[in-house]
XYZ file of C-alpha atoms in Angstrom:
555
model
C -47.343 51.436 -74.404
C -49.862 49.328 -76.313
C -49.748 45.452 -74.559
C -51.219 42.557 -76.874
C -53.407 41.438 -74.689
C -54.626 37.379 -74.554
C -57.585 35.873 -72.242
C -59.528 33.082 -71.338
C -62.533 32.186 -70.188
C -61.984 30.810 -66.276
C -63.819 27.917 -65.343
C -65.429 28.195 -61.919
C -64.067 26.720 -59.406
C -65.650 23.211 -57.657
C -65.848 24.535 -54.421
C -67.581 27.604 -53.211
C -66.957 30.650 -50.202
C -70.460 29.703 -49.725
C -69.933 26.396 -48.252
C -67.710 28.213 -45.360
C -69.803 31.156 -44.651
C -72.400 32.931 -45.153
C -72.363 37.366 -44.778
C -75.519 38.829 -44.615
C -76.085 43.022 -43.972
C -78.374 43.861 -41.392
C -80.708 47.482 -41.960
C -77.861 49.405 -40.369
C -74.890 48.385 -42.556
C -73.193 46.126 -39.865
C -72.114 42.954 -41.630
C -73.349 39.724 -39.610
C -70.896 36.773 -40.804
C -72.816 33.301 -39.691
C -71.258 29.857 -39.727
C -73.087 27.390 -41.732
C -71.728 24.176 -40.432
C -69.494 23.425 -37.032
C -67.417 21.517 -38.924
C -66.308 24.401 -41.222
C -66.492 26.483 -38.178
C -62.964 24.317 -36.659
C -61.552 24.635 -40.397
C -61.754 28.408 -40.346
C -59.597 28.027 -37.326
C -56.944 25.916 -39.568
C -54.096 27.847 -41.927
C -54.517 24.864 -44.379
C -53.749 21.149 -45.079
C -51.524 19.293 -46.649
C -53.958 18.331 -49.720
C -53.023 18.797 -53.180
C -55.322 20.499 -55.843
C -55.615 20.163 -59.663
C -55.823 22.985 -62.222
C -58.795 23.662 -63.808
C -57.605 22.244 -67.733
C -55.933 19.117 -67.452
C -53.366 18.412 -70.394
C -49.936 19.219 -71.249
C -47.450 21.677 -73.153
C -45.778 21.004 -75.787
C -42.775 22.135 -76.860
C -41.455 22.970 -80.735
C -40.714 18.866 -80.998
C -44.229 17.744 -79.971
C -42.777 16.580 -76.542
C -44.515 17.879 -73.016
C -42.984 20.825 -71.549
C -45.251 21.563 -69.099
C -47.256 18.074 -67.295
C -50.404 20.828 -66.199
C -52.215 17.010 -65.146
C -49.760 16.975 -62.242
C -50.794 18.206 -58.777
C -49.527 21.307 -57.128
C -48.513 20.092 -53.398
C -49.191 21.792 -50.676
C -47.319 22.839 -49.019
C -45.329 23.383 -51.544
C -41.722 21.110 -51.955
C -39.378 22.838 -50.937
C -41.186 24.854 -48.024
C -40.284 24.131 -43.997
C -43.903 22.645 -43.576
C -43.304 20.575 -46.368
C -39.993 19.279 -45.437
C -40.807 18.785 -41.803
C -44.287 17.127 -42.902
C -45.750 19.706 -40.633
C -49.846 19.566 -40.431
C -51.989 22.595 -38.888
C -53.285 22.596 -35.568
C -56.499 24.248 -33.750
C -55.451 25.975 -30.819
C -57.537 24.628 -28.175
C -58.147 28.199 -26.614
C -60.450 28.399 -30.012
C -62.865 25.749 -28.008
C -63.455 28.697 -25.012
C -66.161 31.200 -25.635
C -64.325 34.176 -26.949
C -64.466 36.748 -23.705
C -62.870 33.218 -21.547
C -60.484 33.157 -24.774
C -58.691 36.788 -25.016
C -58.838 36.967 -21.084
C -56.655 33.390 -20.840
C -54.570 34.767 -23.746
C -53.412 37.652 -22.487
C -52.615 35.824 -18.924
C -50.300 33.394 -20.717
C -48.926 36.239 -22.667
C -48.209 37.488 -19.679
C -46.533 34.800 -18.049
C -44.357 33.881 -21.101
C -43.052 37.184 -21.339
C -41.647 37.398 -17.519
C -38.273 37.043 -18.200
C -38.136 39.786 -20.939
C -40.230 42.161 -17.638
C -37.728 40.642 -15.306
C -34.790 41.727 -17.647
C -35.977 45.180 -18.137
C -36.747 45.966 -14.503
C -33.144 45.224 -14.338
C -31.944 47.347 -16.625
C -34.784 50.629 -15.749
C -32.650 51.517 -12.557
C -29.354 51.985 -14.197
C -30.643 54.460 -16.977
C -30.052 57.426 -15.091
C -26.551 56.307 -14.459
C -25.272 56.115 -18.043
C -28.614 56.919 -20.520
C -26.824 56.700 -23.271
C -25.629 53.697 -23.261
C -28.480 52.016 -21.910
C -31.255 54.016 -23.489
C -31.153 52.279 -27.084
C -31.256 48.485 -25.218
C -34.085 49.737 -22.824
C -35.825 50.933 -26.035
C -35.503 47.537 -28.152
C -36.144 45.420 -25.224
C -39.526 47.554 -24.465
C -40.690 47.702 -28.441
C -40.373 43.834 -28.177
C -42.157 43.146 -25.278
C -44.900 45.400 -26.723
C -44.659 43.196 -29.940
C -44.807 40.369 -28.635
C -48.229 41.279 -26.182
C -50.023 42.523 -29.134
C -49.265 39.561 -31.375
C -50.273 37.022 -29.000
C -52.801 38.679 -26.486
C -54.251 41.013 -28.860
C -54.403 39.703 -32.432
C -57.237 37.558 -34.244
C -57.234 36.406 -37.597
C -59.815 38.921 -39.353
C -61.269 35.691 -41.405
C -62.299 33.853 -38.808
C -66.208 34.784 -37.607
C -66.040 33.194 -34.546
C -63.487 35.964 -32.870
C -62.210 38.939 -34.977
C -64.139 42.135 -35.062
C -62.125 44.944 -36.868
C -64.264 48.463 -36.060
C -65.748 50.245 -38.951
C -63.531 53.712 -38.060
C -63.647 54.312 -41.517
C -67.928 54.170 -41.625
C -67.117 52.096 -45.064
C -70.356 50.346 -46.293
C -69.959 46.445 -46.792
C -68.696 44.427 -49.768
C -71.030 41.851 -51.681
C -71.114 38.982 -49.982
C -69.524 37.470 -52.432
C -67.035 40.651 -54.449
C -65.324 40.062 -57.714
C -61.885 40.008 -57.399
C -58.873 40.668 -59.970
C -55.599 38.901 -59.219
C -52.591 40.218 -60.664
C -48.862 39.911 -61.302
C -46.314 41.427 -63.002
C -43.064 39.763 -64.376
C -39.798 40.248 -65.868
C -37.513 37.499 -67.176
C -38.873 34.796 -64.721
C -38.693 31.975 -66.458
C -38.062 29.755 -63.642
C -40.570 30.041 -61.301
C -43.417 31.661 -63.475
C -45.452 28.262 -64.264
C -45.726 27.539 -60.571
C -46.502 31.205 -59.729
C -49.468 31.383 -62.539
C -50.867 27.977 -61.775
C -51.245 28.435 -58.331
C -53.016 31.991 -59.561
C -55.595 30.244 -61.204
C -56.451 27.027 -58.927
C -57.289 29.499 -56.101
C -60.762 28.164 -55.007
C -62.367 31.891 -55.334
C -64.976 31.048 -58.017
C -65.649 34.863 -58.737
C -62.320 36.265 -60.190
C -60.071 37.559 -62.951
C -57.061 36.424 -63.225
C -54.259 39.135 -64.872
C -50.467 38.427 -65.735
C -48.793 41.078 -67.314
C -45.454 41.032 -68.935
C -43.052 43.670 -68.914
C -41.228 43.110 -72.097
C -39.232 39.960 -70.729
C -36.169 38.910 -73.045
C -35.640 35.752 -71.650
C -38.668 33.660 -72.775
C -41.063 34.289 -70.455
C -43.493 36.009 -72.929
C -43.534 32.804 -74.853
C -43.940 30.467 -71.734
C -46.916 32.885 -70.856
C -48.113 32.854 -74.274
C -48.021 28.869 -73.890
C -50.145 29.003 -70.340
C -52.578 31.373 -71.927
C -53.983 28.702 -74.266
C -54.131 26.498 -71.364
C -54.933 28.175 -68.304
C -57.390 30.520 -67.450
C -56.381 33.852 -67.157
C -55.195 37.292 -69.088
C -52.236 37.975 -70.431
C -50.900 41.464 -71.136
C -48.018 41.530 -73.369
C -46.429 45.080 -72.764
C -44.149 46.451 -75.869
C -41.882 48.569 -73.589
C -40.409 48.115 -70.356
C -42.346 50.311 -67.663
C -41.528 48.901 -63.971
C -43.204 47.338 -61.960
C -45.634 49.725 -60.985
C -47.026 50.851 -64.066
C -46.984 47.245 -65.450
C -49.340 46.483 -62.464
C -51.506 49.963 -63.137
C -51.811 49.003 -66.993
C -53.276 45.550 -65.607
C -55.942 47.268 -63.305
C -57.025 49.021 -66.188
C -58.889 45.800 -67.381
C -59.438 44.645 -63.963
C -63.395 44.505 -63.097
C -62.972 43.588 -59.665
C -64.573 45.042 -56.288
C -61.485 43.419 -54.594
C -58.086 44.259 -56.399
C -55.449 41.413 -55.316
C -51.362 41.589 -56.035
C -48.688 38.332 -55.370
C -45.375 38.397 -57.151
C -43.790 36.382 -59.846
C -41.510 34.007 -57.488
C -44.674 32.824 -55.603
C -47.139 30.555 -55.047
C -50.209 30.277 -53.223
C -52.308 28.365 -50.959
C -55.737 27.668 -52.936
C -57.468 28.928 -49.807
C -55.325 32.168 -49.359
C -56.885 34.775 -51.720
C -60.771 33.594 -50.772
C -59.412 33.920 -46.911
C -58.343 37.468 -47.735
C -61.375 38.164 -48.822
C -63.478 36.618 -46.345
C -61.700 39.475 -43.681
C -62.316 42.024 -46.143
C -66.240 40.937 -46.478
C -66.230 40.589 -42.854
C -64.986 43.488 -41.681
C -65.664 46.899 -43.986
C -63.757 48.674 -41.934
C -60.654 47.298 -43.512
C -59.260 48.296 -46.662
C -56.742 45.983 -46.988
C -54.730 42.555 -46.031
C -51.900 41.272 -45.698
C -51.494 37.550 -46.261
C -48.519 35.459 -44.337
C -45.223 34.523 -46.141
C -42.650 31.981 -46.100
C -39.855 31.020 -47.883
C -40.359 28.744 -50.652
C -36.659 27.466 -50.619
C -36.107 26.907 -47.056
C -33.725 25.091 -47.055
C -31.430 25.588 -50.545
C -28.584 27.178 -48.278
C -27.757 28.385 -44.682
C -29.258 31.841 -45.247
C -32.634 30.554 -46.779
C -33.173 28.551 -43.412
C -32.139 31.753 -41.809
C -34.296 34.271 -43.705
C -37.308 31.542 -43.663
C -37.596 31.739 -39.650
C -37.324 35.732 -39.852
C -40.342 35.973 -42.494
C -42.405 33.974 -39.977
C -41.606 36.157 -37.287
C -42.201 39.467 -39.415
C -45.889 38.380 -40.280
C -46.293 36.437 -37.161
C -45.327 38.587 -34.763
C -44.723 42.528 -36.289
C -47.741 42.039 -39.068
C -50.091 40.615 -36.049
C -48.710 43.235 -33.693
C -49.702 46.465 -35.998
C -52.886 44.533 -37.196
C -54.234 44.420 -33.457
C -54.079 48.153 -33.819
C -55.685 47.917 -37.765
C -52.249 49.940 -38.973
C -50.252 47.399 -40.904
C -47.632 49.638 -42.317
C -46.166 46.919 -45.451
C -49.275 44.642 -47.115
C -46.577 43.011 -48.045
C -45.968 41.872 -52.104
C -46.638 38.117 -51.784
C -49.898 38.423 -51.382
C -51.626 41.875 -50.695
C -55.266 42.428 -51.330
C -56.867 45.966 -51.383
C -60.440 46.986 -51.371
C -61.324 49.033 -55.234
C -62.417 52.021 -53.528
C -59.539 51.680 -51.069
C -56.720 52.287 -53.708
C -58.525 52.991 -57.318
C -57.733 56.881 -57.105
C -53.887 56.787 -55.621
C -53.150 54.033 -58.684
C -51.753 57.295 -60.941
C -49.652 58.313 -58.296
C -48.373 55.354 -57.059
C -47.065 54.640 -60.689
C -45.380 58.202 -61.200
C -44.062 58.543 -57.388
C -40.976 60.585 -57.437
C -38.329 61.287 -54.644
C -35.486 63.400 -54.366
C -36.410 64.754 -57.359
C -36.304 61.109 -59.554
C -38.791 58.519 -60.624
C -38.421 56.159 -57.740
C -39.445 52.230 -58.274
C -38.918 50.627 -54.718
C -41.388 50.758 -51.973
C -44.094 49.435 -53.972
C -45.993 47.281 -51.266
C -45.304 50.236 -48.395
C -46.020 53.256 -50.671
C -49.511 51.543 -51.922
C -50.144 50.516 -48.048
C -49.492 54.235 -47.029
C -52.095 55.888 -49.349
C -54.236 53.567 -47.978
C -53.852 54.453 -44.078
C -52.681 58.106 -44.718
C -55.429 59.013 -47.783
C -57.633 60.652 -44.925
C -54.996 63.433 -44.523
C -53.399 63.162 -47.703
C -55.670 61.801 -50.236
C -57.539 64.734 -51.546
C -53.760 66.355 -52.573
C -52.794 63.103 -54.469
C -56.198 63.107 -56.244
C -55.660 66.291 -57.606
C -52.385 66.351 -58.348
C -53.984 63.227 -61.435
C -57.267 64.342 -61.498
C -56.622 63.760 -65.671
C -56.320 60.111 -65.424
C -59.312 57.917 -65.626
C -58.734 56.017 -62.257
C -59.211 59.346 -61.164
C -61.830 61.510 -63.256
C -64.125 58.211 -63.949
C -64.866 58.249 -59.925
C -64.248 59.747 -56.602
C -63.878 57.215 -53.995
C -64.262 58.802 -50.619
C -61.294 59.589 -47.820
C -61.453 57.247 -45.431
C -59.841 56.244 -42.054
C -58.843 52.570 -43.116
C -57.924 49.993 -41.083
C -55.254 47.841 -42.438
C -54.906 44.501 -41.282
C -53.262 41.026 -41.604
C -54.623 37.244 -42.301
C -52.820 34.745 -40.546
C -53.865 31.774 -42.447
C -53.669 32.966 -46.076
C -50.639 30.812 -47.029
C -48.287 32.148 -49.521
C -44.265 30.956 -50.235
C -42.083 33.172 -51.952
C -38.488 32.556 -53.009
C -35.656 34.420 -50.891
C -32.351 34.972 -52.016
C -29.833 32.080 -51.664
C -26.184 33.965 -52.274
C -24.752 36.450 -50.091
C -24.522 38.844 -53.157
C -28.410 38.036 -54.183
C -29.229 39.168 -50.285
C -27.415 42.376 -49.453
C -28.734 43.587 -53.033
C -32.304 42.691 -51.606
C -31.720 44.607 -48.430
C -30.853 47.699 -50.274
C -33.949 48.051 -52.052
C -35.573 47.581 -48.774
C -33.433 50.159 -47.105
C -34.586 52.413 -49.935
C -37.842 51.662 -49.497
C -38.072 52.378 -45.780
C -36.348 56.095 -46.757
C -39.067 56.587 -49.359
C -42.066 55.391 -47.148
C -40.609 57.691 -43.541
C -40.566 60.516 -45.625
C -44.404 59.748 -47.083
C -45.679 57.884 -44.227
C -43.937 59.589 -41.588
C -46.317 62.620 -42.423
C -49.238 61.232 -40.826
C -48.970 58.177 -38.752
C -49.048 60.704 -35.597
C -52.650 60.939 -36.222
C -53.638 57.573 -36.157
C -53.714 57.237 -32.336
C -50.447 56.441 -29.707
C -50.414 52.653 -30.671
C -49.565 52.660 -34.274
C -47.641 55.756 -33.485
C -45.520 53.909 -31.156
C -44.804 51.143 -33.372
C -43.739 52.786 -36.973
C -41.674 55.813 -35.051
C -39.954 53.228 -32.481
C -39.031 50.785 -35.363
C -37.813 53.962 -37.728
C -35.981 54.976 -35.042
C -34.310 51.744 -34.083
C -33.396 51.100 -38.235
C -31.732 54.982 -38.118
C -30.041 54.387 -35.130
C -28.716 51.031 -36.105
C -25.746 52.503 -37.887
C -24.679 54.448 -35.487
C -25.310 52.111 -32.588
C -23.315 49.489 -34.807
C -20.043 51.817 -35.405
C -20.385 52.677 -31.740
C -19.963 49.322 -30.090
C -17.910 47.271 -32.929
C -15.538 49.685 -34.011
C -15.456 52.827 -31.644
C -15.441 50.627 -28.051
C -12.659 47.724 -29.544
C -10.556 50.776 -30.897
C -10.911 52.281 -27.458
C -10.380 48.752 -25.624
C -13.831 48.654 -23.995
C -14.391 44.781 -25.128
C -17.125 44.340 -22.852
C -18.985 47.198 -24.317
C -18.851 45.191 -27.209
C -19.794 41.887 -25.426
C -22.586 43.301 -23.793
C -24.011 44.575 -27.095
C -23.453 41.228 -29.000
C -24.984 39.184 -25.903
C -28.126 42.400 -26.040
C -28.489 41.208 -29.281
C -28.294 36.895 -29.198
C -31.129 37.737 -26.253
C -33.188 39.450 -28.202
C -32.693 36.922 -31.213
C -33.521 33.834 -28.613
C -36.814 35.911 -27.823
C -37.658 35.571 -31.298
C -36.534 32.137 -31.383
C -38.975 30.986 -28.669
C -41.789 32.517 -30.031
C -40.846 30.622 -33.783
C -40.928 27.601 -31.048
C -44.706 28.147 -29.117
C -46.006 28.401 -32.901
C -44.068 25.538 -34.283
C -43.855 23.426 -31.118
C -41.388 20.121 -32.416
C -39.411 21.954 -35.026
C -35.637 22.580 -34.309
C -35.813 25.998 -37.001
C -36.170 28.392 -34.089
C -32.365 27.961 -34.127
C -31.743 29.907 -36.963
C -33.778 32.987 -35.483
C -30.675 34.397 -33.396
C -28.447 33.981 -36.351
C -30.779 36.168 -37.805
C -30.570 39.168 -34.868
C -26.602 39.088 -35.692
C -26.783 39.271 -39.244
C -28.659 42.294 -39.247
C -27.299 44.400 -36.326
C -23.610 43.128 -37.358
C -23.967 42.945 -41.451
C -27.381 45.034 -42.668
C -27.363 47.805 -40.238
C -24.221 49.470 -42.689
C -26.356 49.167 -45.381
C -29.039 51.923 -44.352
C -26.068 54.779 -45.204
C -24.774 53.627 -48.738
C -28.752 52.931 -49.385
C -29.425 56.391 -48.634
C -26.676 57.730 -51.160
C -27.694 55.442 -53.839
C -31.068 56.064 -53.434
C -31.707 57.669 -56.947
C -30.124 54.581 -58.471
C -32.016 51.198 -59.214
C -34.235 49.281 -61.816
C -36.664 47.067 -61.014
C -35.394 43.299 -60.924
C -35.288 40.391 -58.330
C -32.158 39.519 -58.940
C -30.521 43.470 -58.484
């Protein structure tokens, strides 16, 4: 695998980390983040505006008759077209809890967490004294119903965003010393045949307003004129472009580009994306922040919301995923999935596990799902497992060049790093989506499953309740809509359906308290049926097909 490899020099960036904050490090290693201006201080508090930002090298492509392919001179919007916020003209807000003194703050937080979440209390206490009368009907719903409440008190009680100084403090459980103030960070992306959505995806890569970084695309041997698009941006844009000769997947394209990477910070987004200019330096502002965190998460939407029924559908259920299950795991520093559209990992967090992320086998075959959860679970699990995978590649140079320490990561999640990603439109394009996800969650149980035990009875709680809920889907599914019609017990089946619209409308009101005027919510419950009616088949046919699969969006 020899890539032909093309860079460019990037220009810096007009505007600076340094004019948001500035981290110093006391004698004893704590890292004391101080806000230089109370202005700034209220935009920290802001997931970002509505203003539009140029790239770096004005001018335009041209294609083989002279004529402009590519207008680079043009704008990218944010948010992007296409995007709810964009189409509802949507604008952030600071929360005015942000104006109370912090202790005043979480303690009037958690009381209106509280209060919001009566009916789902009242509901349960309902429910609790029939369980002994028929557990095994009720058990499952008492289950759900708790998991959610817990969810839902954790997101909105419990979480900060880790960027913001004012009111996040992640503990150092790891003892991890501090980044440079300001780290060097690598970007990168792989692609395959994108030829679509790659010019957005790599301009938005390059206008990010981190001055200090590297910017990597690599290509794995597209066949549909990607290469040469990329080949076109090169001369343009600032970044570097790896050319591989063979087709490797997507985790060893990714590997060969952190072999040039020179960054302290490694960063990953995917091909369909694009990204906030303020989402990668926010990232790294936790990171910086808080050395007891190895990596982020940023917060995905769709970037098609509304192309079709099921993009408006999937676009409320991504904001609920980071909003409320990314926010709910990060209050506990245990974020199982730093999930693909933008995931950002301290160096000495994943440098040694690279190897064996790239070669990871199951069931006895090269497996090339679970890339974001795999690379997340070396990160919380390397304490326990780390020193095995290290020697199992102590030959390759990400491993023989240095040894990083084990450490007791915390993994967390940034609210207001903006990223939109495009979700699948058809029917066809979907389910074929959820089965690599299926596979995925197989792959990661049987790695991460190992170990989260011994990361304390929170995070415990929250990856072996929702692997137990996605299992028991299935069988919960053939049990009331096939076993109980069969059998005649229609209300069976009507209590299950309504079990699930309720828990959908739960979801639904939360999209509403964080998006208070939008009519989207709507499409949450949809959402509930859809995947306790349609996706909970999928887990067993993912399960036998697990050994089967290439990399591709479109699969």
């Amino acid at each position: 695998m020899t890539p032909v490899t093309t860079t460019s020099t990037r220009t810096p960036a007009t505007s600076s980390p340094d004019d948001l904050l500035e981290v110093h490090v006391d004698p004893s290693g704590d890292v004391l983040t101080e806000v230089t201006d109370q202005a700034v201080v209220d935009d920290l508090a802001v997931a970002h505006s509505s203003d539009v930002y140029l790239p770096p090298d004005p001018g335009a492509l041209a294609g083989p008759d002279g004529q402009p392919t590519v207008d680079l001179t043009t704008p990218i919007q944010m948010p992007p077209v296409g995007s709810a916020d964009e189409i509802e003209q949507r604008t952030a807000r600071t929360s005015r809890l942000d104006g109370l003194e912090p202790t005043a703050r979480r303690g009037v937080r958690r009381l209106v967490t509280l209060v919001l979440l009566v009916p789902l209390l009242a509901l349960l206490a309902r429910i609790l004294p029939n369980l002994a009368k028929d557990p095994l009907l009720l058990m499952y719903g008492v289950a759900v119903l708790t998991a959610t409440i817990v969810a839902f008190y954790l997101a909105y009680a419990r979480y900060d965003d880790p960027s913001d100084p004012r009111f996040a403090r992640v503990p150092n459980d790891a003892d991890a010393p501090p980044l440079s103030p300001r780290p060097r960070v690598t970007l990168l992306v792989a692609v395959m045949n994108e030829i679509e959505v790659i010019d957005d995806c790599v301009r938005s890569m390059v206008t990010c307003d981190y001055p200090d970084l590297q910017v990597v695309v690599i290509d794995d041997c597209s066949t549909d004129g990607t290469a040469e698009r990329l080949r076109e941006l090169s001369e343009h844009l600032d970044f570097t472009l790896l050319a591989l000769e063979d087709n490797v997947g997507k985790k060893n394209a990714l590997v060969a580009g952190a072999k040039v990477a020179d960054g302290e910070v490694i960063a990953f987004t995917d091909s369909d994306c694009i990204l906030a200019p303020d989402a990668l330096r926010r990232c790294v502002a936790a990171l910086v922040a808080n050395p007891g965190l190895g990596a982020v998460s940023g917060h995905a939407r769709a970037l098609n919301a509304d192309a079709t029924l099921l993009s408006r559908v999937q676009d409320t259920w991504y904001e609920g995923s980071f909003r409320v299950s990314k926010a709910a795991e990060a209050s506990l520093g245990a974020v199982t999935c730093v999930s693909g559209p933008l995931a950002v990992f301290r160096r000495d967090a994943i440098w040694n596990y690279l190897p064996a992320w790239a070669t990871d086998r199951f069931l006895g075959a090269e497996f090339k799902f679970a890339t974001d959860r795999q690379l997340t679970g070396y990160v919380l699990g390397q304490k326990w497992l780390g020193r095995r995978l290290k020697e199992r590649n102590a030959d390759s140079p990400f491993v023989s060049e240095v040894d990083y320490p084990e450490r007791t990561w915390r993994v967390g999640y940034v609210r207001s790093a903006k990223v939109w990603t495009v979700v699948p439109e058809s029917g066809r394009a979907f389910f074929k989506q959820q089965i690599r996800w299926k596979k995925s969650f197989a792959r990661n149980l049987a790695f991460t499953g190992r170990f989260m035990w011994r990361r304390g009875f929170g995070p415990a709680f929250l990856y072996y309740g929702h692997s137990m809920f996605v299992i028991l889907a299935p069988v919960m599914a053939v049990r009331h809509l096939i076993w109980a019609p069969v059998n005649g017990l229609w209300m069976l089946t009507a209590l299950y359906v309504a079990g699930v619209l309720v828990k959908g409308c739960a979801w639904g009101v939360s999209y509403m308290i964080d998006h208070p005027g939008s009519t989207r919510w709507r499409y949450r419950p949809l959402m509930s049926l859809i995947s306790s009616v349609l996706l909970s088949w999928l887990l067993p046919y993912s399960l036998l097909t697990i050994r089967r699969g290439i990399w591709s969006r479109t699969l």
